[in-house]
Amino acid sequence: MQTKQKQGLSIQYQDNTFEVVLDGRKILEHTPTSPCLFVGQGEEKIEMYRGNYDIEDYVVERFGLKSFEVIEESHQGFRIDFKRTSMDSETLSVAFSYENQNLKLNFSGDREAFNRFWVRIAADSTENVYGCGEQMSHLNLRGKHFPLWTSEPGVGRNKKTYTTFLADVHDKAGGDYYHTNYPQPTFLSSKKYFCHVDTTAYADFDFRKDHYHELQVWEVPSQIMFETGESIKELVSRLTQHLGRQPELPEWTYDGIWLGMQGGTDEVQKKIDAARDKGMKVGAVWAQDWQGKRVTSFGRRLNWNWQWDENEYPKLDQKLKEWKEQGIRFLGYINPYLILDGELYKEAAANHYFVLNQQDEIYLVDFGEFECGIVDLTNPAAFEWYKGVIQKYMIDFGLDGWMADFGEYLPTDAKLHNGEPAMLMHNAWPMLWAKVNFEAVDEAGKTDDIVYFMRAGYTGSQKYCRLLWAGDQSVNWDLDDGIASVIPAVLSAGLVGNGLHHSDIGGYTSLHGNKRSKELLLRWVELAAFTPVMRSHEGNRPTDSHQYDHDEETMNAFIRMTDVHVTLAPYLKDLVKENAEKGIPVQRPLFMEFEDDALTYDLQYQYMLGEDVLVAPVYEESASQWNVYLPNETWVHLWSGEVFDGGNVEVSAPIGQPPVFYKKGSEYADLFEKIREKYTPAQ
Amino acid sequence: MQTKQKQGLSIQYQDNTFEVVLDGRKILEHTPTSPCLFVGQGEEKIEMYRGNYDIEDYVVERFGLKSFEVIEESHQGFRIDFKRTSMDSETLSVAFSYENQNLKLNFSGDREAFNRFWVRIAADSTENVYGCGEQMSHLNLRGKHFPLWTSEPGVGRNKKTYTTFLADVHDKAGGDYYHTNYPQPTFLSSKKYFCHVDTTAYADFDFRKDHYHELQVWEVPSQIMFETGESIKELVSRLTQHLGRQPELPEWTYDGIWLGMQGGTDEVQKKIDAARDKGMKVGAVWAQDWQGKRVTSFGRRLNWNWQWDENEYPKLDQKLKEWKEQGIRFLGYINPYLILDGELYKEAAANHYFVLNQQDEIYLVDFGEFECGIVDLTNPAAFEWYKGVIQKYMIDFGLDGWMADFGEYLPTDAKLHNGEPAMLMHNAWPMLWAKVNFEAVDEAGKTDDIVYFMRAGYTGSQKYCRLLWAGDQSVNWDLDDGIASVIPAVLSAGLVGNGLHHSDIGGYTSLHGNKRSKELLLRWVELAAFTPVMRSHEGNRPTDSHQYDHDEETMNAFIRMTDVHVTLAPYLKDLVKENAEKGIPVQRPLFMEFEDDALTYDLQYQYMLGEDVLVAPVYEESASQWNVYLPNETWVHLWSGEVFDGGNVEVSAPIGQPPVFYKKGSEYADLFEKIREKYTPAQ
């Protein structure tokens, strides 16, 4: 048995086995029957239909790199040269370099000989793992595998639901538990390390085996990084040191709800007046149709040409200023596609700014009822031009923010300006799209005043995406695609460094008979009050959906929950600041605050809002009581003031009083008491 | 370039490529980028729920055997030694031996080092392939892959149908296009060769690639056999020389319909009387409950203890003789399982005749609402005992035949007397089960007088299974699981040597709201008239299903179609004889008779009944006209006498007059004319 030790990194080896230990954690174990590396060749078949991908892989070859040689290399580490057998000519060299609890594995040698790569990370059978981007069905990823490919997340997302069946049959759109707008090849282990693979290739992380995690990547990656921490919190903070952190939100974002509405200047004015007259604190209106609509055979759609539509929104240029003076901001909408024959399309086409197809024509993508070109963000000139579009038509026009939608639809047979295969750029697209937005705002010096929000993501979103939203939930109670799913979504996204998150109040997708009920909308607005941003959405079928202004009870609920949210603003701002400075997400899984409590590691429908507040949203229909797990601590029930000592408790949870608890000694207790005094009638 | 030639077998090779040509057909092509053999290791995960298998494979390693050496060996052929690289130690040796258009590849060397094996058979992009056992969704297998594993065939068998969705969600039972009771690792190519793999391991034949077929087997098989023929017909005949052929059917089987009925002696007598009084030619009654019933919470089920139940069928021993004298045979039911605590179960248990679980206890299998032991057919004593059960309680008792049901449920974690892994014996079970029945009848000297019919099958069914039935169709019009599916079923089964086939008239499975309609039953009885055997089934929910005696119109249709069938008997008998002597199936795809007509190769819902009769069953609801493709020939429409010259024709096809045509010069024309005269009213 030989040993090499470099600070916290050690390798023990003899004959044909070795073990790599990082700060006391075994991370690689290599034996002839279970080598730590496999490589091979695959032939993928990929079909896209409106952002839904059907991906099949035919693995032509896959073999373990069983033979190895350990070579002393630098003062920070060592190198291992891997071969299938000692007789083989192809070598994969892995340099191990360690510094400050961080281990980098850098791959060199015959990387190009293989387009499939698998690494086995040593695991314990009791270990939990988290992350992989924004996961909407599972927080603890153990026991499942997670293909990592940005796409539509699916409608239903569970092959056992009828909604999923119908979405599959009609639109190939049902999805499954792993489909997400925001995947990321990063996971955190309860053994207190994270692992991040530096790749944008298709990947599939498999956490089904007892003794190893097998990470599949459709290239030999250039680098895999591990880092250890004393706590999960420290891990996330360390991860964001590498990947980046979100700046704070503009001050005005705390001033009230952002009301989603459409229909033109008069309609918006009418809704603002009505809400304000009732006493609602409206921080912003969000009008996704600011650039106009397009009437198709299916009805009203947005016009994907990102310039003010003066017909739809007359005098908007003046109104913006007026509303801002009254304390109401105005938010718009953009995405990385341009509608065929719009003005911007013509300009981009003339300048060759579009992604091309294999025939060197502009690649037109079907978005449901119309076709669009994709601005080629790998072309520096196109990137700058699109940044300019945002600056000229949105920032200079006076928008205070926007939904920066989509980013998942890059076809894999596209031709790109940078010459990279679209298979490798597909996952990179959400980051590039975020970067355009980031730089447009940053270079305009407006980071303190403007915010945009995105659903698509990948590595890099941490740095370039100011705020996530959870994408397009179905307007129902389904665990995998309804209101509940936004909770694992925020928690998993937060664990990989995206600390600011919110969701469409009421959900978005009405299809196959699903219609948004009043109860769902009311439960969603009370959930949203305990997130950094409250924003409502009319849904894809506004007339089929219950809306905040459909009756007085709903309006009052919105007024009340907005007031609760605004009351919490000092607390929320401090959390947002902590996220900006340390990368600690505003909403956190319980185990981040109570690491020693084993029962918290599988709780995916409760969360901590900062250190002091525990939120357990009601996500089932017709509930009036709710079961909550409270870690060992003295908790005060927000609405009743009742004190709990921890354990499983059942509390009253009528609509308007979601289960929320704060720590008895919280320095923000006065805020929470203010809420209780105002909203809980005297006994 | 070097060449070795042995009669019809040649190999050309140089450096690292070779080609093997058999009678002018390239069957192997080996290059460094596309080696013809791959081997590796897999770890399967198999879950069974009531005969439905969920099979996942984790392929740990797979690599091409790129290095080869050609060695002159015997007077009949040569040997090739394969390795991954010339440096590797593991060798797979393949001996090629040729005789009379037959090529055998025998594998030796380090076979045991691998549990996964893939061979690429050279293909043309325009080639069609057929076979793989009894395939119910596809006759031409090109463009799809076919896992070969005997199992329940699925309810719905198409992930786009609601029935399949419900069956999946409720019982994991929806199935897919490839699920079948009878798979077989044999295919026929339109290049006029067949390929048969000598294995009972799990296999998956993949016909999706343009330039090769890739056959996957979960062991390195001992032998792969190829044989060429001048025609498809010759190929099938040659195949059955190797695999065996069915004896002729007993004479009495042509005497009329076999009516499925239940409920005891009196009920059967009543039904016989009613049918005969109306003039129906009843050849047999088939009473699956002859051994009694078992009342469970779900209602009436069969009692799986294969002895006459005197309470349910009083005086059956006498009645059998009486009915036989009147020309009506009596058929029963058996399967390879014994119900817990039945008399036979006790006897088998006492003698240790059951398959065991990993704890060495009797392996009890859940059949829906009760548990059974599996007679261990790998134990010669148990095999003989079960044969004796059939002889004593069924043959000696006086049964004239039976449904020999099931055979697909051998759990993969069972322990068997012969020490073989259950993974390898699972697919062999249907053959063993057929063999028990075959020997029981054969050794009793009753082959001319008794017949049994089976749904499960595998290699060996050709020899041991007297008659197939198409299994449990849904009682509807779904292409993949309704009436239509029995046509590809009979044609694919016939192509691998099973020339005698029929189906449940009316179908079997009523689940999830499907109920058998009158129209479906009428279309099915007219289809059945043009198969070797007509047998009705009450279905799994008799009271929900339209039955032959539910109204006068239906009764008359049964009388009429039975009469047509009996009229055809001389023709059918000759076809059955041809099948026994040459292995040419009674029902054949059109391309077997019209090989030069390229349009016939994808017709899977029409068939030839022998050389002279073309049948195009109506398998859609509410049809009164039907489109038929007629190869170039002079055809006479059976019902109208109208003459057609070939091509696409539309004919009138009211219920009772399915599209049937015969060749104008047929030597059996008088039979067909007799039918027309009797059943077509004068114009």
Short mmCIF file of C-alpha atoms in Angstrom, two decimals, chain A residues 33 38 43 56 58-64 66 84-85 87-88 90 120 159-162 165 168-169 172 208-209 212 214, chain B residues 33 38 43 56 58-64 66 84-85 87-88 90 120 159-162 165 168-169 172 208-209 212 214:
data_model
loop_
_atom_site.label_atom_id
_atom_site.label_comp_id
_atom_site.label_asym_id
_atom_site.label_seq_id
_atom_site.Cartn_x
_atom_site.Cartn_y
_atom_site.Cartn_z
CA THR A 33 -14.52 -4.66 -10.81
CA PHE A 38 -15.60 4.67 -17.85
CA GLU A 43 -24.80 7.89 -30.93
CA GLU A 56 -32.32 8.36 -27.03
CA TYR A 58 -27.24 4.23 -28.35
CA VAL A 59 -24.09 3.43 -26.40
CA VAL A 60 -21.80 1.81 -28.94
CA GLU A 61 -18.96 1.29 -26.51
CA ARG A 62 -18.40 1.76 -22.81
CA PHE A 63 -15.48 0.39 -20.87
CA GLY A 64 -13.80 0.92 -17.57
CA LYS A 66 -9.08 -0.22 -15.12
CA ARG A 84 -8.31 0.35 -20.20
CA THR A 85 -5.45 -2.11 -19.79
CA MET A 87 -1.46 -2.55 -23.13
CA ASP A 88 -3.85 0.07 -24.51
CA GLU A 90 -5.31 5.59 -25.28
CA ARG A 120 -18.23 6.96 -10.17
CA LYS A 159 -46.67 9.44 -16.08
CA LYS A 160 -49.38 8.33 -13.68
CA THR A 161 -51.50 11.45 -14.03
CA TYR A 162 -54.16 11.92 -16.66
CA PHE A 165 -51.07 11.42 -20.45
CA ASP A 168 -48.02 13.50 -24.03
CA VAL A 169 -50.59 12.31 -26.52
CA LYS A 172 -45.44 15.25 -26.60
CA ARG A 208 -29.56 5.05 -7.66
CA LYS A 209 -26.64 2.96 -6.50
CA TYR A 212 -21.40 5.19 -5.92
CA GLU A 214 -22.43 7.67 -11.47
CA THR B 33 -15.50 1.43 -36.55
CA PHE B 38 -19.62 -6.60 -29.04
CA GLU B 43 -26.64 -5.63 -14.31
CA GLU B 56 -34.03 -2.23 -16.73
CA TYR B 58 -27.45 -1.10 -16.57
CA VAL B 59 -24.72 -1.84 -19.10
CA VAL B 60 -21.50 -1.64 -17.12
CA GLU B 61 -19.28 -2.43 -20.06
CA ARG B 62 -19.69 -2.94 -23.77
CA PHE B 63 -16.91 -3.03 -26.27
CA GLY B 64 -16.33 -4.14 -29.80
CA LYS B 66 -12.19 -5.31 -33.15
CA ARG B 84 -10.89 -6.41 -28.29
CA THR B 85 -7.32 -5.62 -29.32
CA MET B 87 -3.07 -7.31 -26.81
CA ASP B 88 -6.11 -8.52 -24.91
CA GLU B 90 -9.89 -12.69 -23.62
CA ARG B 120 -24.42 -6.96 -35.95
CA LYS B 159 -48.88 4.27 -24.74
CA LYS B 160 -51.11 6.66 -26.64
CA THR B 161 -54.36 4.94 -25.76
CA TYR B 162 -56.37 5.66 -22.68
CA PHE B 165 -52.77 4.44 -19.56
CA ASP B 168 -50.51 0.96 -16.50
CA VAL B 169 -51.66 3.12 -13.64
CA LYS B 172 -48.65 -1.95 -14.39
CA ARG B 208 -33.67 0.32 -36.42
CA LYS B 209 -30.36 0.79 -38.18
CA TYR B 212 -27.05 -3.65 -39.64
CA GLU B 214 -28.10 -5.61 -33.88
#
